[in-house]
Amino acid sequence: MSWESSVHYERLINEAVRADRGGVASADLLVRSFDFAVIEALQAAGRWDEAADVLAGAARHLVAGGAEGVVICTNTMHRVYDEVAAAVAPVPVLHIADATAVAVREAGVATVGLLGTRFTMEQDFYAARLHDGHGLGVLVPEADDRALVHRVIYDELVRGVVSPSSRAAYQEVV
């Protein structure tokens, strides 16, 4: 959810639109970016209701601005998916686990390894959607490995750091 990942998402979306439509075509996007320090503080404090209010308010503003659909570009904040979807109904809100499950199934895979923040790996909002909603097996790392993955996300990746040692540690976790 940091700007480090948002930049990549917007680039990938625009590259796909240009590849599909050609020329100088690009996506007509409304983007809401957040001060990740604020969101991270809410997550760390377990203040999910407040985080839901922040994202639901942003989704309402996007819809008021003409958005015809909403995407929450972070696994962890799907913890508040239901609140966001309710805030903008009937405008669709894409659930990242549903899109992931479709891609996983198309690849012929039935069991996935789930890496993410400790919230995503340890709470049930994401894994249950994959398992209960799509019949996928979901594996999460052991506690020490979950702590390592979480630390790398918050101490490195959201700051734009991709270190060779952390890459190797992730490969070991996988």
PDB file of C-alpha atoms in Angstrom:
ATOM      1  CA  MET A   1       0.000   0.000   0.000  1.00  0.00           C
ATOM      2  CA  SER A   2       3.011   2.230   0.066  1.00  0.00           C
ATOM      3  CA  TRP A   3       3.725   4.405  -2.942  1.00  0.00           C
ATOM      4  CA  GLU A   4       6.563   2.040  -3.786  1.00  0.00           C
ATOM      5  CA  SER A   5       4.078  -0.595  -4.927  1.00  0.00           C
ATOM      6  CA  SER A   6       1.441   1.832  -6.224  1.00  0.00           C
ATOM      7  CA  VAL A   7       3.889   3.155  -8.822  1.00  0.00           C
ATOM      8  CA  HIS A   8       4.340  -0.380 -10.162  1.00  0.00           C
ATOM      9  CA  TYR A   9       0.598  -1.097 -10.268  1.00  0.00           C
ATOM     10  CA  GLU A  10      -0.139   2.041 -12.262  1.00  0.00           C
ATOM     11  CA  ARG A  11       2.708   1.285 -14.675  1.00  0.00           C
ATOM     12  CA  LEU A  12       1.501  -2.283 -15.242  1.00  0.00           C
ATOM     13  CA  ILE A  13      -2.101  -1.177 -15.775  1.00  0.00           C
ATOM     14  CA  ASN A  14      -1.052   1.459 -18.295  1.00  0.00           C
ATOM     15  CA  GLU A  15       1.270  -0.920 -20.130  1.00  0.00           C
ATOM     16  CA  ALA A  16      -1.590  -3.432 -20.449  1.00  0.00           C
ATOM     17  CA  VAL A  17      -3.953  -0.773 -21.794  1.00  0.00           C
ATOM     18  CA  ARG A  18      -1.365   0.425 -24.300  1.00  0.00           C
ATOM     19  CA  ALA A  19      -0.669  -3.150 -25.418  1.00  0.00           C
ATOM     20  CA  ASP A  20      -4.391  -3.761 -25.869  1.00  0.00           C
ATOM     21  CA  ARG A  21      -5.345  -0.485 -27.542  1.00  0.00           C
ATOM     22  CA  GLY A  22      -2.044   0.608 -29.074  1.00  0.00           C
ATOM     23  CA  GLY A  23      -0.602   4.012 -29.786  1.00  0.00           C
ATOM     24  CA  VAL A  24      -0.550   6.426 -26.904  1.00  0.00           C
ATOM     25  CA  ALA A  25      -3.541   4.880 -25.105  1.00  0.00           C
ATOM     26  CA  SER A  26      -3.417   4.808 -21.342  1.00  0.00           C
ATOM     27  CA  ALA A  27      -5.763   3.933 -18.490  1.00  0.00           C
ATOM     28  CA  ASP A  28      -8.314   6.451 -17.289  1.00  0.00           C
ATOM     29  CA  LEU A  29      -7.620   6.062 -13.574  1.00  0.00           C
ATOM     30  CA  LEU A  30      -8.660   7.717 -10.366  1.00  0.00           C
ATOM     31  CA  VAL A  31      -5.979   6.900  -7.807  1.00  0.00           C
ATOM     32  CA  ARG A  32      -6.164   7.411  -4.056  1.00  0.00           C
ATOM     33  CA  SER A  33      -2.801   7.117  -2.380  1.00  0.00           C
ATOM     34  CA  PHE A  34      -2.360   7.252   1.385  1.00  0.00           C
ATOM     35  CA  ASP A  35       0.283   8.300   3.844  1.00  0.00           C
ATOM     36  CA  PHE A  36       1.336   4.765   4.626  1.00  0.00           C
ATOM     37  CA  ALA A  37       2.623   5.797   8.057  1.00  0.00           C
ATOM     38  CA  VAL A  38      -0.986   6.530   9.059  1.00  0.00           C
ATOM     39  CA  ILE A  39      -2.276   3.211   7.710  1.00  0.00           C
ATOM     40  CA  GLU A  40       0.595   1.235   9.246  1.00  0.00           C
ATOM     41  CA  ALA A  41      -0.064   2.812  12.650  1.00  0.00           C
ATOM     42  CA  LEU A  42      -3.729   1.783  12.474  1.00  0.00           C
ATOM     43  CA  GLN A  43      -2.728  -1.762  11.502  1.00  0.00           C
ATOM     44  CA  ALA A  44      -0.137  -2.063  14.256  1.00  0.00           C
ATOM     45  CA  ALA A  45      -2.610  -0.803  16.866  1.00  0.00           C
ATOM     46  CA  GLY A  46      -5.326  -3.183  15.668  1.00  0.00           C
ATOM     47  CA  ARG A  47      -7.581  -0.221  14.886  1.00  0.00           C
ATOM     48  CA  TRP A  48      -9.209  -1.945  11.919  1.00  0.00           C
ATOM     49  CA  ASP A  49     -12.523  -0.084  12.294  1.00  0.00           C
ATOM     50  CA  GLU A  50     -10.716   3.218  11.821  1.00  0.00           C
ATOM     51  CA  ALA A  51      -8.749   1.813   8.898  1.00  0.00           C
ATOM     52  CA  ALA A  52     -12.037   0.646   7.365  1.00  0.00           C
ATOM     53  CA  ASP A  53     -13.458   4.162   7.750  1.00  0.00           C
ATOM     54  CA  VAL A  54     -10.416   5.636   5.992  1.00  0.00           C
ATOM     55  CA  LEU A  55     -10.612   3.248   3.041  1.00  0.00           C
ATOM     56  CA  ALA A  56     -14.419   3.369   2.798  1.00  0.00           C
ATOM     57  CA  GLY A  57     -14.294   7.169   2.737  1.00  0.00           C
ATOM     58  CA  ALA A  58     -11.670   7.107   0.016  1.00  0.00           C
ATOM     59  CA  ALA A  59     -13.733   4.623  -2.013  1.00  0.00           C
ATOM     60  CA  ARG A  60     -16.795   6.876  -1.724  1.00  0.00           C
ATOM     61  CA  HIS A  61     -14.730   9.817  -3.006  1.00  0.00           C
ATOM     62  CA  LEU A  62     -13.493   7.760  -5.949  1.00  0.00           C
ATOM     63  CA  VAL A  63     -17.020   6.742  -6.855  1.00  0.00           C
ATOM     64  CA  ALA A  64     -18.199  10.351  -6.530  1.00  0.00           C
ATOM     65  CA  GLY A  65     -15.379  11.233  -8.920  1.00  0.00           C
ATOM     66  CA  GLY A  66     -16.681   8.775 -11.500  1.00  0.00           C
ATOM     67  CA  ALA A  67     -15.023   5.467 -10.639  1.00  0.00           C
ATOM     68  CA  GLU A  68     -16.978   2.515 -11.977  1.00  0.00           C
ATOM     69  CA  GLY A  69     -15.086  -0.007  -9.865  1.00  0.00           C
ATOM     70  CA  VAL A  70     -12.698  -0.040  -6.925  1.00  0.00           C
ATOM     71  CA  VAL A  71      -9.507  -2.018  -6.390  1.00  0.00           C
ATOM     72  CA  ILE A  72      -7.743  -2.198  -3.030  1.00  0.00           C
ATOM     73  CA  CYS A  73      -4.135  -2.703  -4.112  1.00  0.00           C
ATOM     74  CA  THR A  74      -2.891  -4.433  -0.997  1.00  0.00           C
ATOM     75  CA  ASN A  75      -3.514  -7.858   0.471  1.00  0.00           C
ATOM     76  CA  THR A  76      -3.559  -6.723   4.090  1.00  0.00           C
ATOM     77  CA  MET A  77      -6.209  -4.059   3.697  1.00  0.00           C
ATOM     78  CA  HIS A  78      -8.606  -6.666   2.370  1.00  0.00           C
ATOM     79  CA  ARG A  79      -9.107  -7.157   6.099  1.00  0.00           C
ATOM     80  CA  VAL A  80     -11.625  -4.279   5.665  1.00  0.00           C
ATOM     81  CA  TYR A  81     -12.972  -5.351   2.258  1.00  0.00           C
ATOM     82  CA  ASP A  82     -16.547  -5.871   3.455  1.00  0.00           C
ATOM     83  CA  GLU A  83     -16.767  -2.359   4.874  1.00  0.00           C
ATOM     84  CA  VAL A  84     -15.353  -0.802   1.716  1.00  0.00           C
ATOM     85  CA  ALA A  85     -17.658  -2.818  -0.544  1.00  0.00           C
ATOM     86  CA  ALA A  86     -20.687  -1.877   1.555  1.00  0.00           C
ATOM     87  CA  ALA A  87     -19.729   1.805   1.409  1.00  0.00           C
ATOM     88  CA  VAL A  88     -19.858   1.948  -2.397  1.00  0.00           C
ATOM     89  CA  ALA A  89     -22.454  -0.720  -3.290  1.00  0.00           C
ATOM     90  CA  PRO A  90     -23.558  -1.378  -5.984  1.00  0.00           C
ATOM     91  CA  VAL A  91     -20.217  -0.277  -7.477  1.00  0.00           C
ATOM     92  CA  PRO A  92     -18.043  -3.406  -7.620  1.00  0.00           C
ATOM     93  CA  VAL A  93     -14.961  -3.748  -5.452  1.00  0.00           C
ATOM     94  CA  LEU A  94     -12.520  -6.340  -6.763  1.00  0.00           C
ATOM     95  CA  HIS A  95     -11.344  -8.750  -4.085  1.00  0.00           C
ATOM     96  CA  ILE A  96      -7.677  -9.512  -4.628  1.00  0.00           C
ATOM     97  CA  ALA A  97      -8.031 -13.080  -3.323  1.00  0.00           C
ATOM     98  CA  ASP A  98     -10.706 -13.825  -5.932  1.00  0.00           C
ATOM     99  CA  ALA A  99      -8.492 -12.565  -8.753  1.00  0.00           C
ATOM    100  CA  THR A 100      -5.563 -14.499  -7.298  1.00  0.00           C
ATOM    101  CA  ALA A 101      -7.630 -17.683  -7.064  1.00  0.00           C
ATOM    102  CA  VAL A 102      -8.676 -17.402 -10.707  1.00  0.00           C
ATOM    103  CA  ALA A 103      -5.035 -17.074 -11.804  1.00  0.00           C
ATOM    104  CA  VAL A 104      -3.978 -19.940  -9.532  1.00  0.00           C
ATOM    105  CA  ARG A 105      -6.705 -22.219 -10.885  1.00  0.00           C
ATOM    106  CA  GLU A 106      -5.858 -21.287 -14.488  1.00  0.00           C
ATOM    107  CA  ALA A 107      -2.264 -22.319 -13.741  1.00  0.00           C
ATOM    108  CA  GLY A 108      -3.529 -25.723 -12.599  1.00  0.00           C
ATOM    109  CA  VAL A 109      -2.453 -25.205  -9.001  1.00  0.00           C
ATOM    110  CA  ALA A 110      -4.570 -26.435  -6.073  1.00  0.00           C
ATOM    111  CA  THR A 111      -2.425 -25.437  -3.082  1.00  0.00           C
ATOM    112  CA  VAL A 112      -0.710 -22.083  -2.572  1.00  0.00           C
ATOM    113  CA  GLY A 113       1.874 -20.709  -0.200  1.00  0.00           C
ATOM    114  CA  LEU A 114       0.735 -17.432   1.343  1.00  0.00           C
ATOM    115  CA  LEU A 115       3.341 -14.794   2.082  1.00  0.00           C
ATOM    116  CA  GLY A 116       2.403 -11.343   3.298  1.00  0.00           C
ATOM    117  CA  THR A 117       2.213  -9.248   6.391  1.00  0.00           C
ATOM    118  CA  ARG A 118       1.591 -11.090   9.630  1.00  0.00           C
ATOM    119  CA  PHE A 119      -1.998  -9.837   9.445  1.00  0.00           C
ATOM    120  CA  THR A 120      -2.492 -11.502   6.062  1.00  0.00           C
ATOM    121  CA  MET A 121      -0.753 -14.717   7.066  1.00  0.00           C
ATOM    122  CA  GLU A 122      -2.179 -15.062  10.587  1.00  0.00           C
ATOM    123  CA  GLN A 123      -5.721 -13.717  10.317  1.00  0.00           C
ATOM    124  CA  ASP A 124      -8.336 -15.607   8.363  1.00  0.00           C
ATOM    125  CA  PHE A 125      -9.704 -12.932   6.009  1.00  0.00           C
ATOM    126  CA  TYR A 126      -7.465 -13.878   3.062  1.00  0.00           C
ATOM    127  CA  ALA A 127      -6.718 -17.579   3.485  1.00  0.00           C
ATOM    128  CA  ALA A 128     -10.371 -18.372   4.199  1.00  0.00           C
ATOM    129  CA  ARG A 129     -11.439 -16.626   1.002  1.00  0.00           C
ATOM    130  CA  LEU A 130      -8.969 -18.739  -0.972  1.00  0.00           C
ATOM    131  CA  HIS A 131      -9.929 -21.944   0.817  1.00  0.00           C
ATOM    132  CA  ASP A 132     -13.655 -21.582   1.475  1.00  0.00           C
ATOM    133  CA  GLY A 133     -14.503 -19.523  -1.572  1.00  0.00           C
ATOM    134  CA  HIS A 134     -12.281 -21.217  -4.124  1.00  0.00           C
ATOM    135  CA  GLY A 135     -11.346 -24.615  -2.709  1.00  0.00           C
ATOM    136  CA  LEU A 136      -7.626 -23.901  -2.617  1.00  0.00           C
ATOM    137  CA  GLY A 137      -5.264 -25.342  -0.052  1.00  0.00           C
ATOM    138  CA  VAL A 138      -3.358 -22.575   1.726  1.00  0.00           C
ATOM    139  CA  LEU A 139       0.001 -22.992   3.436  1.00  0.00           C
ATOM    140  CA  VAL A 140       1.562 -20.352   5.660  1.00  0.00           C
ATOM    141  CA  PRO A 141       5.107 -20.342   7.013  1.00  0.00           C
ATOM    142  CA  GLU A 142       6.045 -21.228  10.567  1.00  0.00           C
ATOM    143  CA  ALA A 143       6.095 -18.419  13.162  1.00  0.00           C
ATOM    144  CA  ASP A 144       9.779 -17.447  12.754  1.00  0.00           C
ATOM    145  CA  ASP A 145       9.436 -17.295   8.986  1.00  0.00           C
ATOM    146  CA  ARG A 146       6.210 -15.261   9.233  1.00  0.00           C
ATOM    147  CA  ALA A 147       8.043 -12.774  11.430  1.00  0.00           C
ATOM    148  CA  LEU A 148      10.868 -12.516   8.894  1.00  0.00           C
ATOM    149  CA  VAL A 149       8.479 -11.980   5.969  1.00  0.00           C
ATOM    150  CA  HIS A 150       6.544  -9.320   7.907  1.00  0.00           C
ATOM    151  CA  ARG A 151       9.735  -7.520   8.936  1.00  0.00           C
ATOM    152  CA  VAL A 152      11.055  -7.420   5.377  1.00  0.00           C
ATOM    153  CA  ILE A 153       7.782  -5.981   4.110  1.00  0.00           C
ATOM    154  CA  TYR A 154       7.641  -3.145   6.644  1.00  0.00           C
ATOM    155  CA  ASP A 155      11.354  -2.455   7.081  1.00  0.00           C
ATOM    156  CA  GLU A 156      12.424  -2.844   3.464  1.00  0.00           C
ATOM    157  CA  LEU A 157       9.855  -3.322   0.706  1.00  0.00           C
ATOM    158  CA  VAL A 158       7.590  -0.390   1.618  1.00  0.00           C
ATOM    159  CA  ARG A 159      10.747   1.742   1.603  1.00  0.00           C
ATOM    160  CA  GLY A 160      11.816   0.555  -1.840  1.00  0.00           C
ATOM    161  CA  VAL A 161      14.591  -1.712  -0.581  1.00  0.00           C
ATOM    162  CA  VAL A 162      14.980  -5.113  -2.211  1.00  0.00           C
ATOM    163  CA  SER A 163      18.111  -6.571  -0.679  1.00  0.00           C
ATOM    164  CA  PRO A 164      19.816  -9.734  -1.935  1.00  0.00           C
ATOM    165  CA  SER A 165      19.883 -11.137   1.602  1.00  0.00           C
ATOM    166  CA  SER A 166      16.148 -10.655   2.077  1.00  0.00           C
ATOM    167  CA  ARG A 167      15.456 -12.126  -1.354  1.00  0.00           C
ATOM    168  CA  ALA A 168      17.473 -15.195  -0.348  1.00  0.00           C
ATOM    169  CA  ALA A 169      15.647 -15.383   3.003  1.00  0.00           C
ATOM    170  CA  TYR A 170      12.275 -15.276   1.204  1.00  0.00           C
ATOM    171  CA  GLN A 171      13.437 -18.066  -1.104  1.00  0.00           C
ATOM    172  CA  GLU A 172      14.324 -20.134   1.942  1.00  0.00           C
ATOM    173  CA  VAL A 173      10.874 -19.499   3.430  1.00  0.00           C
ATOM    174  CA  VAL A 174       9.261 -20.622   0.179  1.00  0.00           C
TER     175      VAL A 174
END
